[in-house]
mmCIF file of C-alpha atoms in Angstrom:
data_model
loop_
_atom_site.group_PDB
_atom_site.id
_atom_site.type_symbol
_atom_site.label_atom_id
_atom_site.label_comp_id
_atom_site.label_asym_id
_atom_site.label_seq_id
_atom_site.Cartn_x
_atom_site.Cartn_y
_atom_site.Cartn_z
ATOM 1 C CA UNK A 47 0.000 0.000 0.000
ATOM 2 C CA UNK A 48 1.177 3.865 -0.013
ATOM 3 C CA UNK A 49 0.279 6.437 1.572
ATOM 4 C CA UNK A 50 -0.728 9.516 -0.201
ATOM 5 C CA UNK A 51 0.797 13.121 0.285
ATOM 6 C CA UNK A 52 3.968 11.253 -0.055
ATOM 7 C CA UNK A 53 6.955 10.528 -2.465
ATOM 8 C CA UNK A 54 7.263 7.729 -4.442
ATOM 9 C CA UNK A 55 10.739 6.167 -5.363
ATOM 10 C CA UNK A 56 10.937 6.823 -8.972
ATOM 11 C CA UNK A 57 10.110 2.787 -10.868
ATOM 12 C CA UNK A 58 8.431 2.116 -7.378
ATOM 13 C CA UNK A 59 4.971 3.110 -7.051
ATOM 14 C CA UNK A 60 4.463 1.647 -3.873
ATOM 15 C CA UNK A 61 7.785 2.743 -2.275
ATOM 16 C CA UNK A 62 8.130 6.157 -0.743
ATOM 17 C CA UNK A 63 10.858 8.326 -0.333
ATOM 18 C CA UNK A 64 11.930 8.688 3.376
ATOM 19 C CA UNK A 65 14.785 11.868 3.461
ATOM 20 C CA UNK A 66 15.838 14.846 5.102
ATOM 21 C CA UNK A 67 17.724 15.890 2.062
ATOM 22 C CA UNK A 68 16.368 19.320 0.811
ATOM 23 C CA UNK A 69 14.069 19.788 3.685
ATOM 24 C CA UNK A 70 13.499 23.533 4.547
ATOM 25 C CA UNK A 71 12.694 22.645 8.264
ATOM 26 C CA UNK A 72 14.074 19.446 10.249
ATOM 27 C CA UNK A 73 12.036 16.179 10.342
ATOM 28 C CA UNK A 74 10.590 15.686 13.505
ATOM 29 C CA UNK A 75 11.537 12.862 15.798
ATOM 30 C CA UNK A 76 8.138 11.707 16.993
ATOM 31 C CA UNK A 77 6.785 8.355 17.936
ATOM 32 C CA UNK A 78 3.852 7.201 16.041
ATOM 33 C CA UNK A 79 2.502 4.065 13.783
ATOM 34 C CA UNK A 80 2.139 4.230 9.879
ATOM 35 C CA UNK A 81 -0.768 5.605 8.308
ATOM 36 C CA UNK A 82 -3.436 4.841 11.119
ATOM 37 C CA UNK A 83 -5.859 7.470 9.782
ATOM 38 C CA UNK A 84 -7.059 4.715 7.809
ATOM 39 C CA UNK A 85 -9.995 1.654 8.356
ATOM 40 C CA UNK A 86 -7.390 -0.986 7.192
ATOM 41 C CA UNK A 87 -3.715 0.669 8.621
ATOM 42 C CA UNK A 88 -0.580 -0.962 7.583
ATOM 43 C CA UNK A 89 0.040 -4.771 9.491
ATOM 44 C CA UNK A 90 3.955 -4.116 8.502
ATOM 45 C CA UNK A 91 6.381 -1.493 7.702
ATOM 46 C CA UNK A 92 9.868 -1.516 6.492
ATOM 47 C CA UNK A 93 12.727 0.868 5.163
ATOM 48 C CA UNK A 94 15.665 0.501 3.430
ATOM 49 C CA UNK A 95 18.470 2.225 3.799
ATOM 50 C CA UNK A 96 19.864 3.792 0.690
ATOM 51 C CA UNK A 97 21.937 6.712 2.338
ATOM 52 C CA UNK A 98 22.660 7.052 5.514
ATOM 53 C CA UNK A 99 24.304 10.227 7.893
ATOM 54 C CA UNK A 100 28.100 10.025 8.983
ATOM 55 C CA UNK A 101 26.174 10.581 12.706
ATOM 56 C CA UNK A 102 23.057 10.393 14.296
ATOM 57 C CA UNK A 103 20.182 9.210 12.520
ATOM 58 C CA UNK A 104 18.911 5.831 14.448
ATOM 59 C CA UNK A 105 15.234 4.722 14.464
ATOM 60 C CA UNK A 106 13.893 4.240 17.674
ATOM 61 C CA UNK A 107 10.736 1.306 18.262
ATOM 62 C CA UNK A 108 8.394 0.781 20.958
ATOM 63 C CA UNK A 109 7.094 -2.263 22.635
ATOM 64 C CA UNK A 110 3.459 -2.021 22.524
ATOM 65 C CA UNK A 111 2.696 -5.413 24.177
ATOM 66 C CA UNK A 112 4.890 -4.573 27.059
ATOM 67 C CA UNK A 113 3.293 -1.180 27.750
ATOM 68 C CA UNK A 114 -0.025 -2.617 27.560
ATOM 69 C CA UNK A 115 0.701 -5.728 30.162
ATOM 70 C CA UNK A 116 2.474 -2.726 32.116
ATOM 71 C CA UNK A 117 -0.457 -0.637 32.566
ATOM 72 C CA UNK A 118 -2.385 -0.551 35.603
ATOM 73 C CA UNK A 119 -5.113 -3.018 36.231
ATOM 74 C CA UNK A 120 -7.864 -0.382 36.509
ATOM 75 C CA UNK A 121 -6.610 1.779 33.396
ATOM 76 C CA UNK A 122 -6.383 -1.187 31.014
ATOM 77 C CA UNK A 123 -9.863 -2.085 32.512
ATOM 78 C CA UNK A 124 -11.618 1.228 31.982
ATOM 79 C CA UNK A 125 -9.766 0.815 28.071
ATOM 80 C CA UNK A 126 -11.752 -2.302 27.606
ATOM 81 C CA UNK A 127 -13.723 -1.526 24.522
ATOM 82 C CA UNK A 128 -12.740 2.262 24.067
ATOM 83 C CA UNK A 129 -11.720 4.033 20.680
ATOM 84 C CA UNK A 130 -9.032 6.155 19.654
ATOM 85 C CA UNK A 131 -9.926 8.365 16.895
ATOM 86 C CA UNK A 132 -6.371 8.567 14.166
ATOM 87 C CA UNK A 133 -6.368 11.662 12.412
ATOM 88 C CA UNK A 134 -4.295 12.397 9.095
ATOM 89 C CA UNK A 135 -1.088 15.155 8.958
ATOM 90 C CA UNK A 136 -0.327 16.537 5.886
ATOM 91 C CA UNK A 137 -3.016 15.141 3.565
ATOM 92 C CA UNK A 138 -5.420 16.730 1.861
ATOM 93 C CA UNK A 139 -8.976 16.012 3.005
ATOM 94 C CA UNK A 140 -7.843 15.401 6.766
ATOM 95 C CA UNK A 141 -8.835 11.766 7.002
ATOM 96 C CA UNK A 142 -10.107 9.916 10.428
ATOM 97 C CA UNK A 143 -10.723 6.568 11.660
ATOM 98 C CA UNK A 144 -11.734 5.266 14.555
ATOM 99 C CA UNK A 145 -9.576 2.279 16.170
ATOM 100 C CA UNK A 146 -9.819 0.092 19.227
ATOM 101 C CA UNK A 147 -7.134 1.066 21.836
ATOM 102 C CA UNK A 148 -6.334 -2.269 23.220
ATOM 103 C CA UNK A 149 -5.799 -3.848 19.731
ATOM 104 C CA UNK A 150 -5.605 -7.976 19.320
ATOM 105 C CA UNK A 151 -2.958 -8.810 17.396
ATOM 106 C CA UNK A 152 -4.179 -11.952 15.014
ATOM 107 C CA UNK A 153 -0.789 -13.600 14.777
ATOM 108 C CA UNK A 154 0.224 -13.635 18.315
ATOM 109 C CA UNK A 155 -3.130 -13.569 19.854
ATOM 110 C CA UNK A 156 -1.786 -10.596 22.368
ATOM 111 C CA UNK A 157 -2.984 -7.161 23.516
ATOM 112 C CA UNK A 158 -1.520 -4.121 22.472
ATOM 113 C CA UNK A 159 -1.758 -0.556 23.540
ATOM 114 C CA UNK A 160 -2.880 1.117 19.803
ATOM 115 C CA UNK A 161 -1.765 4.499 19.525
ATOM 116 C CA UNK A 162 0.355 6.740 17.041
ATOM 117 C CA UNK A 163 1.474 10.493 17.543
ATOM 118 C CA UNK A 164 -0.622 12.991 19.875
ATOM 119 C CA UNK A 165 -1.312 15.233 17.520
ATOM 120 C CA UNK A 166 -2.749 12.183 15.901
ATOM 121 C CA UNK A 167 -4.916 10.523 18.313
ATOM 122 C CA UNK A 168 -7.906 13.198 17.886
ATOM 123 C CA UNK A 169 -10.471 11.438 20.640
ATOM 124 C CA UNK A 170 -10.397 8.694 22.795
ATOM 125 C CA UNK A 171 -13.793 7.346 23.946
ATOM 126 C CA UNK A 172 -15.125 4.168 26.393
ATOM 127 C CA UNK A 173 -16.998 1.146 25.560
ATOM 128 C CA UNK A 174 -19.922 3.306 27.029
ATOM 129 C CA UNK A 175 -19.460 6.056 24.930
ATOM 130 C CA UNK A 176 -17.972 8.587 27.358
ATOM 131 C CA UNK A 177 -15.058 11.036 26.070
ATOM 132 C CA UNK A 178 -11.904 10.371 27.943
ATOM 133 C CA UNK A 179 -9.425 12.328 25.465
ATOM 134 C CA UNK A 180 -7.721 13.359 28.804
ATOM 135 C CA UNK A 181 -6.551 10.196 29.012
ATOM 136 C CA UNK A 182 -4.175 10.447 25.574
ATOM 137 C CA UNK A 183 -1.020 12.029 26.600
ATOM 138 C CA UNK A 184 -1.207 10.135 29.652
ATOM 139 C CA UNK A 185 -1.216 6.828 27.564
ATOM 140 C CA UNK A 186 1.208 8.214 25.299
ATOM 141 C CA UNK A 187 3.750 9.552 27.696
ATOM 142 C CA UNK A 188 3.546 6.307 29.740
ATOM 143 C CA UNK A 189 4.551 4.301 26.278
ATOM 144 C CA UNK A 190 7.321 6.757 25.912
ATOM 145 C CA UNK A 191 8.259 5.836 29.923
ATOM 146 C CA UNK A 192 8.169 1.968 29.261
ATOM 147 C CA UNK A 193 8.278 0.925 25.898
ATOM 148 C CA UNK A 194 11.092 1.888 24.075
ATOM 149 C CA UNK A 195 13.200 -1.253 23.812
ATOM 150 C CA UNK A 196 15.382 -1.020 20.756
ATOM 151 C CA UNK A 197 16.907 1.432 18.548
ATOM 152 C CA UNK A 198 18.968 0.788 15.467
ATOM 153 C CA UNK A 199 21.500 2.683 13.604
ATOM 154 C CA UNK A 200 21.727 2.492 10.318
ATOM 155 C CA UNK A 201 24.109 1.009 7.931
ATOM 156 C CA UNK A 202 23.653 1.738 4.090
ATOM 157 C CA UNK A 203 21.707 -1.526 2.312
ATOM 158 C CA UNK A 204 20.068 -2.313 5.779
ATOM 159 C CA UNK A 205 16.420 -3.558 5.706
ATOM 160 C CA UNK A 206 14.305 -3.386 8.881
ATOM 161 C CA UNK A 207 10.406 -4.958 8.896
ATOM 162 C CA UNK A 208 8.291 -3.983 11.682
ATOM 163 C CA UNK A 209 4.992 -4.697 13.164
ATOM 164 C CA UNK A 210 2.880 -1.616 13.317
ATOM 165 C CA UNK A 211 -0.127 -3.497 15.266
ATOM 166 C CA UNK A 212 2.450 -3.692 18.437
ATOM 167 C CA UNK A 213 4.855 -0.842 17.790
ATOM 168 C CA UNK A 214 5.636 2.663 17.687
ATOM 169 C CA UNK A 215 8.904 4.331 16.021
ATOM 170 C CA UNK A 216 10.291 7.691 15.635
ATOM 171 C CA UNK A 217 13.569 8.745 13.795
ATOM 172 C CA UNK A 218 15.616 10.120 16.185
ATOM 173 C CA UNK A 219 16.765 13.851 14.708
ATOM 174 C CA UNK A 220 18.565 15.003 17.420
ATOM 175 C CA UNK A 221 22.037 15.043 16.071
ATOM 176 C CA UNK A 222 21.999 14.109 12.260
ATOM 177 C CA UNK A 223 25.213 14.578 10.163
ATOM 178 C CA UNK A 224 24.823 13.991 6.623
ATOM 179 C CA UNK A 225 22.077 12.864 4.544
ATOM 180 C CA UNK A 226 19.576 10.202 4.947
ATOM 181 C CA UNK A 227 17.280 8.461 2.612
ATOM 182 C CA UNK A 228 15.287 5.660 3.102
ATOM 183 C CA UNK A 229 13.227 3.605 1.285
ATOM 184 C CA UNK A 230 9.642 2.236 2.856
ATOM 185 C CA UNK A 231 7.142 -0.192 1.632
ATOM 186 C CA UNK A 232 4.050 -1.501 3.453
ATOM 187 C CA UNK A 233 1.778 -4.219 3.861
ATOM 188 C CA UNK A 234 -2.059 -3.317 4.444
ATOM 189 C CA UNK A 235 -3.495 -4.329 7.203
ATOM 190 C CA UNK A 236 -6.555 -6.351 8.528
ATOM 191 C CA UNK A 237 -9.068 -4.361 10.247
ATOM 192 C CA UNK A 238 -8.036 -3.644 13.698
ATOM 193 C CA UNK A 239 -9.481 -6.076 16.481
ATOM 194 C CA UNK A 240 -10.711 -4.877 20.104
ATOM 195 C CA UNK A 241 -8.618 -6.608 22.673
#
């Protein structure tokens, strides 16, 4: 699948550029999951690296699974059936899709905590309809707290694949030297199911 709004590698339709060569302002290092706005998100993501800086530069993933099993007992209870509404950045008609917070993932048959970026999640309701969109940057921060568990740095030619049903990951900005370009496909997704 691709996402639209971006660039596509030139003989790749589906690929899309990934760069922060010739960018006015700098990329922003922000944990999220691919293309969530939509009712079928991407299952998998991956990049390849075709340049990559003399410094800095790493990608950064979350845990999902262990910051849901972390929660509290009576947070992941009052999450039990509630919605996150994913809104679109930087695409024309401002897509938005409702998605189950605690999200089963088919494969492993374990419960995630489903987010992407704040500006992202737009609403968060519970199974009984009440708006709990305070509870967002809570969630968030506390999957920032205890669920980042790996971070690679790239080499040129790497390939990484990643589950987006049980992960977050953010390109770390910080202190980039150099150019980097990546390459990223992805794999549509299943419609998301409720923990």
């Amino acid at each position: 699948m691709f996402t639209e709004g971006e660039t596509p590698v030139e003989g790749h339709p589906l690929l899309n550029i990934v760069t922060n060569v010739n960018r006015k302002t700098k990329p922003k290092s922000v944990f999220h999951s691919d293309t969530s706005y939509i009712s079928r998100p991407p299952s998998f993501s991956a990049l390849f690296a075709v340049d990559v800086p003399k410094k800095g530069g790493a990608t950064i993933f979350t845990d999902q699974y262990r910051v849901f099993d972390t929660l509290r007992y009576d947070i992941r209870s009052l999450l039990a059936g509630a919605m996150v509404l994913h809104g679109a950045t930087g695409v024309p008609d401002k897509r938005s899709q409702w998605h189950p917070i605690i999200r089963r993932n088919p494969i492993t048959k374990r419960n995630a905590l489903y987010l992407t970026s704040l500006p992202r999640c737009l609403k968060l309701k519970l199974s009984d309809g009440t708006d709990r969109s305070d509870l967002i940057e809570y969630l968030y921060h506390f999957t920032l707290s205890v669920g980042q568990v790996k971070r690679h740095q790239w080499c040129a030619g790497d390939v990484i694949l990643w589950d987006n049903r049980c992960t977050l990951h953010a390109a770390d900005h910080s202190d980039v030297v150099g150019s980097r370009t990546l390459y990223r496909g992805m794999v549509r997704g299943e419609k998301p199911i409720p923990g």
